[in-house]
Short mmCIF file of C-alpha atoms and ligand atoms in Angstrom, two decimals:
data_model
loop_
_atom_site.label_atom_id
_atom_site.label_comp_id
_atom_site.label_asym_id
_atom_site.label_seq_id
_atom_site.Cartn_x
_atom_site.Cartn_y
_atom_site.Cartn_z
CA MET B 1 -19.38 -10.11 -1.01
CA THR B 2 -19.76 -9.87 -4.80
CA GLN B 3 -17.32 -12.44 -6.28
CA THR B 4 -15.86 -11.22 -9.67
CA GLN B 5 -13.23 -12.76 -11.88
CA ARG B 6 -10.93 -9.84 -11.15
CA GLY B 7 -11.14 -10.28 -7.56
CA THR B 8 -10.44 -7.41 -5.01
CA ALA B 9 -8.06 -4.84 -5.18
CA LEU B 10 -6.55 -3.26 -1.88
CA ILE B 11 -5.37 0.27 -2.68
CA THR B 12 -3.47 2.22 -0.22
CA GLY B 13 -3.61 6.11 -0.35
CA ALA B 14 -7.02 5.93 -2.13
CA SER B 15 -8.44 9.14 -0.75
CA SER B 16 -6.84 11.43 -3.27
CA GLY B 17 -4.61 11.92 -6.14
CA ILE B 18 -3.21 8.85 -7.99
CA GLY B 19 -4.86 6.35 -5.65
CA ALA B 20 -8.33 7.78 -6.02
CA ILE B 21 -8.06 7.40 -9.94
CA TYR B 22 -6.88 3.83 -9.51
CA ALA B 23 -10.06 3.17 -7.33
CA ASP B 24 -12.23 4.50 -10.04
CA ARG B 25 -10.50 2.88 -12.91
CA LEU B 26 -10.05 -0.44 -11.19
CA ALA B 27 -13.81 -0.67 -10.35
CA LYS B 28 -14.71 0.07 -13.98
CA LEU B 29 -12.36 -2.89 -15.00
CA GLY B 30 -14.36 -4.99 -12.49
CA TYR B 31 -12.53 -5.25 -9.38
CA ASP B 32 -14.03 -4.93 -6.01
CA LEU B 33 -12.16 -2.62 -3.76
CA ILE B 34 -10.64 -1.92 -0.30
CA LEU B 35 -9.65 1.66 0.02
CA VAL B 36 -7.03 2.63 2.51
CA ALA B 37 -5.89 5.99 3.85
CA ARG B 38 -6.29 8.14 6.96
CA ASN B 39 -9.27 10.38 5.70
CA ARG B 40 -12.24 8.20 6.44
CA ALA B 41 -14.84 10.84 5.08
CA ARG B 42 -13.07 11.25 1.76
CA LEU B 43 -12.72 7.56 1.56
CA VAL B 44 -16.38 7.07 2.31
CA ALA B 45 -17.56 9.58 -0.24
CA LEU B 46 -15.31 8.03 -3.12
CA ALA B 47 -16.64 4.59 -2.26
CA GLU B 48 -20.32 5.75 -2.40
CA ARG B 49 -19.56 7.51 -5.81
CA ILE B 50 -17.96 4.38 -7.13
CA THR B 51 -20.49 2.03 -5.79
CA SER B 52 -23.34 3.97 -7.49
CA ALA B 53 -21.52 4.13 -10.72
CA THR B 54 -20.41 0.74 -10.99
CA GLN B 55 -22.14 -1.58 -8.60
CA ARG B 56 -18.95 -3.02 -7.25
CA ASN B 57 -18.48 -3.87 -3.83
CA VAL B 58 -16.24 -1.11 -2.12
CA GLU B 59 -15.01 -1.39 1.55
CA VAL B 60 -13.37 1.38 3.46
CA LEU B 61 -10.64 0.80 5.94
CA ASP B 62 -9.13 3.96 7.59
CA ALA B 63 -5.62 3.72 8.77
CA ASP B 64 -2.62 5.53 9.42
CA LEU B 65 0.00 3.35 7.73
CA GLY B 66 2.86 5.20 9.69
CA ASP B 67 1.32 3.74 12.83
CA LYS B 68 2.36 0.27 13.70
CA ALA B 69 -0.85 -0.79 15.22
CA GLN B 70 -3.09 0.77 12.50
CA LEU B 71 -0.68 -0.72 9.89
CA ALA B 72 -1.41 -4.16 11.37
CA LYS B 73 -5.01 -3.79 10.70
CA VAL B 74 -4.29 -3.60 7.05
CA GLU B 75 -1.84 -6.48 7.25
CA ALA B 76 -4.50 -8.62 8.81
CA LYS B 77 -6.87 -7.84 6.31
CA LEU B 78 -4.35 -8.74 3.55
CA LYS B 79 -3.50 -12.08 5.28
CA GLN B 80 -7.23 -12.84 5.80
CA ASP B 81 -9.17 -11.94 2.71
CA ALA B 82 -8.63 -14.59 0.09
CA SER B 83 -10.51 -12.45 -2.42
CA ILE B 84 -7.57 -10.04 -2.72
CA THR B 85 -5.92 -10.30 -5.94
CA LEU B 86 -4.14 -7.06 -6.35
CA LEU B 87 -2.32 -4.79 -3.91
CA VAL B 88 -1.73 -1.17 -5.16
CA ASN B 89 0.92 0.15 -2.84
CA ASN B 90 0.36 3.78 -3.50
CA ALA B 91 0.31 5.73 -0.17
CA GLY B 92 3.23 7.86 0.25
CA PHE B 93 4.54 11.41 0.56
CA GLY B 94 7.67 13.36 -0.52
CA THR B 95 9.16 16.98 -0.52
CA HIS B 96 11.70 18.97 -2.57
CA THR B 97 13.76 20.32 0.29
CA PRO B 98 17.56 19.51 0.49
CA LEU B 99 19.11 17.29 3.03
CA LEU B 100 20.33 19.93 5.45
CA GLU B 101 16.99 21.91 5.43
CA SER B 102 14.88 18.72 6.00
CA ASP B 103 13.79 17.73 9.58
CA VAL B 104 15.12 14.38 10.25
CA GLU B 105 11.95 13.22 12.09
CA LYS B 106 10.01 13.99 8.87
CA MET B 107 12.48 12.01 6.88
CA HIS B 108 12.00 9.25 9.39
CA GLN B 109 8.27 9.37 8.83
CA MET B 110 8.57 9.43 5.05
CA ILE B 111 10.73 6.13 5.34
CA ASP B 112 7.93 4.65 7.75
CA LEU B 113 5.25 5.13 5.18
CA ASN B 114 7.19 4.86 1.76
CA VAL B 115 9.43 2.03 2.77
CA THR B 116 8.34 0.20 6.05
CA ALA B 117 4.57 0.10 5.39
CA LEU B 118 4.93 -0.73 1.74
CA THR B 119 7.11 -3.60 2.74
CA ARG B 120 5.12 -4.87 5.46
CA LEU B 121 1.99 -4.96 3.36
CA THR B 122 3.87 -6.63 0.71
CA TYR B 123 4.86 -9.38 3.22
CA ALA B 124 1.33 -9.58 4.42
CA ALA B 125 -0.07 -10.06 0.75
CA ALA B 126 2.60 -12.25 -0.86
CA PRO B 127 2.22 -15.66 0.79
CA GLY B 128 -1.59 -15.87 0.19
CA PHE B 129 -0.91 -14.78 -3.55
CA VAL B 130 1.77 -17.54 -3.75
CA GLN B 131 -0.43 -20.26 -2.17
CA ARG B 132 -3.39 -19.34 -4.54
CA GLY B 133 -1.03 -18.98 -7.45
CA LYS B 134 -2.46 -15.72 -8.29
CA GLY B 135 -2.11 -12.03 -7.46
CA ALA B 136 -0.47 -8.78 -8.58
CA PHE B 137 1.39 -5.97 -7.03
CA ILE B 138 1.26 -2.42 -8.36
CA ASN B 139 4.14 -0.46 -6.47
CA ILE B 140 3.89 3.36 -7.09
CA ALA B 141 7.59 4.32 -7.13
CA SER B 142 8.80 7.57 -9.05
CA ILE B 143 10.97 8.79 -11.82
CA VAL B 144 13.31 10.02 -8.73
CA SER B 145 13.97 6.25 -8.16
CA ILE B 146 16.51 6.71 -11.04
CA ALA B 147 16.92 10.56 -10.79
CA PRO B 148 17.41 11.06 -7.05
CA GLU B 149 19.07 14.43 -7.54
CA THR B 150 15.88 15.82 -8.69
CA LEU B 151 13.77 16.30 -5.22
CA ASN B 152 14.65 15.47 -1.52
CA GLY B 153 17.24 12.81 -1.38
CA VAL B 154 15.51 10.67 1.13
CA TYR B 155 12.39 10.75 -0.95
CA GLY B 156 14.36 9.69 -3.99
CA ALA B 157 16.03 6.93 -1.83
CA SER B 158 12.75 5.67 -0.61
CA LYS B 159 11.52 5.44 -4.19
CA ALA B 160 14.65 3.78 -5.17
CA PHE B 161 13.82 1.18 -2.64
CA VAL B 162 10.47 0.66 -4.03
CA HIS B 163 12.07 0.22 -7.68
CA ALA B 164 14.48 -2.23 -6.35
CA LEU B 165 12.05 -4.33 -4.23
CA SER B 166 9.83 -4.61 -7.36
CA LEU B 167 12.64 -5.98 -9.45
CA SER B 168 13.35 -8.54 -6.77
CA LEU B 169 9.76 -9.52 -6.18
CA HIS B 170 9.38 -9.99 -10.00
CA HIS B 171 12.53 -12.10 -10.08
CA GLU B 172 11.32 -14.39 -7.33
CA LEU B 173 7.54 -14.44 -7.71
CA THR B 174 6.91 -14.53 -11.44
CA SER B 175 7.18 -18.18 -11.60
CA LYS B 176 4.66 -18.58 -9.04
CA GLY B 177 1.99 -16.95 -10.91
CA ILE B 178 2.46 -13.40 -9.48
CA GLN B 179 2.62 -10.22 -11.45
CA VAL B 180 4.66 -7.17 -10.41
CA GLN B 181 4.59 -3.65 -11.84
CA ALA B 182 6.52 -0.63 -10.62
CA VAL B 183 5.08 2.64 -12.02
CA LEU B 184 7.40 5.61 -12.08
CA PRO B 185 5.26 8.71 -12.45
CA GLY B 186 6.97 12.01 -13.26
CA ALA B 187 5.49 15.07 -11.93
CA THR B 188 1.60 14.64 -11.52
CA ALA B 189 -1.00 17.22 -10.57
CA THR B 190 -2.10 15.99 -7.15
CA GLU B 191 -1.82 17.15 -3.61
CA PHE B 192 1.34 15.68 -3.38
CA TRP B 193 3.06 18.88 -4.16
CA ALA B 194 1.31 21.16 -1.84
CA THR B 195 1.66 18.57 0.94
CA GLY B 196 5.46 18.63 0.36
CA GLY B 197 5.60 22.50 0.41
CA LEU B 198 5.74 23.28 -3.26
CA PRO B 199 2.39 23.65 -4.82
CA VAL B 200 2.03 22.02 -8.30
CA GLU B 201 1.21 25.30 -9.86
CA HIS B 202 4.78 26.45 -9.35
CA LEU B 203 6.17 23.84 -11.69
CA ASP B 204 6.80 24.24 -15.43
CA GLN B 205 3.39 22.94 -16.65
CA ASN B 206 5.13 21.20 -19.44
CA ILE B 207 6.33 18.51 -17.13
CA VAL B 208 3.11 17.94 -15.22
CA MET B 209 0.65 15.16 -16.15
CA SER B 210 -2.74 14.79 -14.97
CA ALA B 211 -3.40 11.89 -12.34
CA GLU B 212 -6.15 10.60 -14.96
CA GLN B 213 -3.59 10.23 -17.81
CA LEU B 214 -1.04 8.77 -15.52
CA VAL B 215 -3.21 6.08 -14.20
CA ASP B 216 -4.69 5.21 -17.51
CA ALA B 217 -1.36 4.86 -19.07
CA ALA B 218 0.05 2.74 -16.23
CA LEU B 219 -2.85 0.42 -16.59
CA VAL B 220 -2.07 -0.05 -20.23
CA GLY B 221 1.25 -1.00 -18.97
CA PHE B 222 -0.10 -3.40 -16.44
CA GLU B 223 -2.41 -5.19 -18.81
CA ARG B 224 0.56 -5.70 -21.01
CA GLY B 225 2.41 -7.35 -18.15
CA GLU B 226 5.12 -4.48 -18.05
CA LEU B 227 7.50 -4.67 -15.14
CA ILE B 228 8.60 -0.96 -15.02
CA THR B 229 6.30 1.70 -16.51
CA ILE B 230 7.25 5.29 -16.93
CA PRO B 231 4.18 6.84 -18.60
CA SER B 232 6.04 10.29 -19.14
CA LEU B 233 9.16 8.91 -20.83
CA HIS B 234 8.67 9.09 -24.61
CA ALA B 235 12.06 7.89 -25.58
CA ILE B 236 11.68 4.41 -24.53
CA GLU B 237 15.16 3.40 -26.13
CA GLU B 238 16.73 5.48 -23.32
CA TRP B 239 15.31 3.18 -20.88
CA ASP B 240 16.23 0.12 -22.97
CA ILE B 241 19.89 1.25 -22.94
CA TYR B 242 19.91 1.86 -19.22
CA GLU B 243 18.31 -1.41 -18.28
CA SER B 244 20.35 -3.49 -20.73
CA ALA B 245 23.58 -1.79 -19.54
CA ARG B 246 22.40 -2.77 -15.92
CA GLN B 247 21.65 -6.38 -16.83
CA ARG B 248 25.11 -6.69 -18.64
CA MET B 249 26.89 -5.33 -15.57
CA ALA B 250 25.00 -7.40 -13.09
CA GLY B 251 27.15 -10.60 -13.88
CA GLN B 252 30.47 -8.75 -13.51
CA LEU B 253 29.90 -6.93 -10.28
CA SER B 254 31.58 -9.45 -7.77
CA ARG B 255 35.05 -10.60 -8.19
CA ASN B 256 37.77 -12.14 -6.06
CA VAL B 257 40.42 -9.29 -7.16
CA PRO B 258 39.88 -5.59 -7.35
CA ALA B 259 39.81 -3.91 -10.77
CA PRO B 260 43.30 -3.00 -12.16
CA ARG B 261 42.47 0.78 -11.76
CA TYR B 262 42.66 0.41 -7.97
CA SER B 263 46.14 -0.77 -7.74
CA LYS B 264 48.54 1.53 -5.80
CA GLY B 265 50.83 3.92 -7.57
P1 NAP P 301 -1.76 12.62 -2.82
O1 NAP P 301 -2.79 13.08 -3.56
O2 NAP P 301 -0.97 13.52 -1.58
O3 NAP P 301 -1.93 11.11 -2.21
C1 NAP P 301 -1.25 10.55 -1.18
C2 NAP P 301 -2.22 9.44 -0.61
O4 NAP P 301 -1.42 8.92 0.46
C3 NAP P 301 -3.43 10.19 0.05
O5 NAP P 301 -4.58 9.22 -0.18
C4 NAP P 301 -3.28 10.28 1.54
O6 NAP P 301 -4.37 10.02 2.36
C5 NAP P 301 -2.36 8.94 1.57
N1 NAP P 301 -1.52 8.98 2.80
C6 NAP P 301 -0.59 9.81 3.23
N2 NAP P 301 -0.10 9.60 4.38
C7 NAP P 301 -0.64 8.32 4.79
C8 NAP P 301 -0.48 7.70 6.12
N3 NAP P 301 0.30 7.92 6.95
N4 NAP P 301 -1.36 6.49 6.05
C9 NAP P 301 -2.22 6.19 5.13
N5 NAP P 301 -2.29 6.87 3.93
C10 NAP P 301 -1.51 8.09 3.94
O7 NAP P 301 -0.35 12.30 -3.83
P2 NAP P 301 -0.40 11.34 -5.20
O8 NAP P 301 0.59 12.17 -5.99
O9 NAP P 301 -1.56 10.72 -5.46
O10 NAP P 301 0.68 10.26 -4.41
C11 NAP P 301 0.34 8.80 -4.64
C12 NAP P 301 1.96 8.17 -4.71
O11 NAP P 301 2.50 8.67 -5.87
C13 NAP P 301 2.84 8.55 -3.71
O12 NAP P 301 3.45 7.31 -3.26
C14 NAP P 301 3.92 9.45 -4.16
O13 NAP P 301 5.23 9.39 -3.83
C15 NAP P 301 3.75 9.05 -5.69
N6 NAP P 301 4.34 9.94 -6.76
C16 NAP P 301 3.67 11.11 -6.92
C17 NAP P 301 4.10 11.90 -7.86
C18 NAP P 301 3.54 13.32 -8.19
O14 NAP P 301 4.06 14.12 -8.85
N7 NAP P 301 2.21 13.55 -7.67
C19 NAP P 301 5.18 11.51 -8.65
C20 NAP P 301 5.85 10.19 -8.47
C21 NAP P 301 5.41 9.68 -7.54
P3 NAP P 301 -4.83 10.49 3.72
O15 NAP P 301 -4.25 11.80 3.84
O16 NAP P 301 -6.25 10.50 3.70
O17 NAP P 301 -3.95 9.66 4.57
#
């Protein structure tokens, strides 16, 4: 395997959309790649294109991350391959349907992929990163992690999980040399929308970013060491107010007596 200073990035959901652009950009930055998704033919075609353009080493690992045995294959790779320095937790799906119109089995599958698989892959990668004192996570959350009223509620909740887990990972692992970034894309022009039942062409195009712009901006945030990156939010002062209010409140949330507003009468 070609050894590079950057090491190897394992990208889930690399067969299309945001994940495929990460593959392209990370190879250009000097990473070798391991591309994960279900559609092997697409992964192989992408791997060939990237290898011939960049001469980087690109491996394909087809797996359905919603399937425990196939997920275990990817977990094993993360545990065994010490060249891996970056895990891009990107695979995910969502929908816009309201709670009562959404099939609970579909919601369960969404949690399996967006939450359970992402958590298990993080657990598989983190010990090696800590042992080597080097490693990074890019977790693809969504703006719905802070605005869950926007699309399907289970989707929003799954992305709030990714957001919260990223904050906690950052809190626990920064001192051990590990970098964590949660990326919160707004609407992005990918197959995500058609897969979820609402083709992207049906959205107001003023709120839709290209996957290329999204990833390029997110990588600027990554290189700057940003924890939360929201490429589509222009008014960063709104985020600063939100985040500083959250942090101010955090130290006051647990007390031995209820707040006076809850006294009877
Ligand atoms: P996409 O083009 O549909 O990509 C989804 C990727 O996940 C594909 O590579 C797909 O590949 C893979 N995938 C789906 N189910 C899988 C499974 N069971 N096992 C393994 N891989 C699976 O959509 P995208 O927009 O790039 O989505 C990437 C991430 O961005 C998702 O986490 C999504 O929630 C998030 N996001 C998207 C938007 C948006 O507006 N597009 C906004 C915010 C956040 P296979 O079908 O080959 O498995």
